[in-house]
């Protein structure tokens, strides 16, 4: 209260909350008092309290009436409802509502083979919790590594490419549909767009070949 207190310490861990990027407030969509996008239970963004065909989930948004801490678990749990409502919007089908869970399990590794777990008012510490955290993390990452379709099993598209087939026809024969960002437009359009860019001045910090 009006004076400074110095407290000696060995290490300091300064933990802050998530902050909303400024462009959200400039978007014209409704934001809460912290600057995050407001959504209804269908994850639709609001503009003057009216639902729009703009959707948000995760750290960038807050569900009206259900504020939650900015943590990845809430984004993950909202993912399926977000997907279902995007599909429903395109197909003109009924939306689903998503109420964020009220509690989450937090697992923090301490770097020494142990872990602190907290959920609500309960907190535990132990080596077995680190093993649980490690199993959860490895299972999650497996979905983006070993859990992906094997590209070694894709069909041979050599003949299709050699015959100058349409790019979409080639992509349909592969298990992974993504053709890269450059495949979103035709080669002629992409070439014209790139050729309209200004020349990059010579510099020892930038080499253009």
GROMACS .gro file of N, CA and C in nm, residues 31 35 57 73 84 89 125 150 156 168 171:
model
   33
   31UNK      N    1  -1.675  -0.809  -2.888
   31UNK     CA    2  -1.571  -0.864  -2.801
   31UNK      C    3  -1.614  -0.848  -2.655
   35UNK      N    4  -1.135  -0.824  -2.459
   35UNK     CA    5  -1.095  -0.812  -2.599
   35UNK      C    6  -1.107  -0.939  -2.680
   57UNK      N    7  -1.334  -2.047  -3.186
   57UNK     CA    8  -1.320  -2.138  -3.072
   57UNK      C    9  -1.177  -2.128  -3.022
   73UNK      N   10  -0.720  -2.730  -2.345
   73UNK     CA   11  -0.822  -2.834  -2.330
   73UNK      C   12  -0.958  -2.783  -2.374
   84UNK      N   13  -1.886  -2.965  -3.654
   84UNK     CA   14  -2.025  -3.002  -3.683
   84UNK      C   15  -2.106  -2.881  -3.727
   89UNK      N   16  -2.380  -2.545  -4.123
   89UNK     CA   17  -2.402  -2.417  -4.189
   89UNK      C   18  -2.401  -2.434  -4.340
  125UNK      N   19   0.100  -3.458  -0.619
  125UNK     CA   20   0.234  -3.457  -0.675
  125UNK      C   21   0.292  -3.597  -0.666
  150UNK      N   22  -0.033  -4.362  -4.389
  150UNK     CA   23   0.100  -4.388  -4.442
  150UNK      C   24   0.106  -4.346  -4.588
  156UNK      N   25  -0.010  -4.539  -5.710
  156UNK     CA   26   0.087  -4.487  -5.806
  156UNK      C   27   0.017  -4.389  -5.899
  168UNK      N   28  -0.655  -3.195  -5.955
  168UNK     CA   29  -0.752  -3.253  -5.862
  168UNK      C   30  -0.765  -3.403  -5.883
  171UNK      N   31  -0.474  -3.557  -5.703
  171UNK     CA   32  -0.486  -3.550  -5.558
  171UNK      C   33  -0.589  -3.647  -5.505
   0.00000   0.00000   0.00000
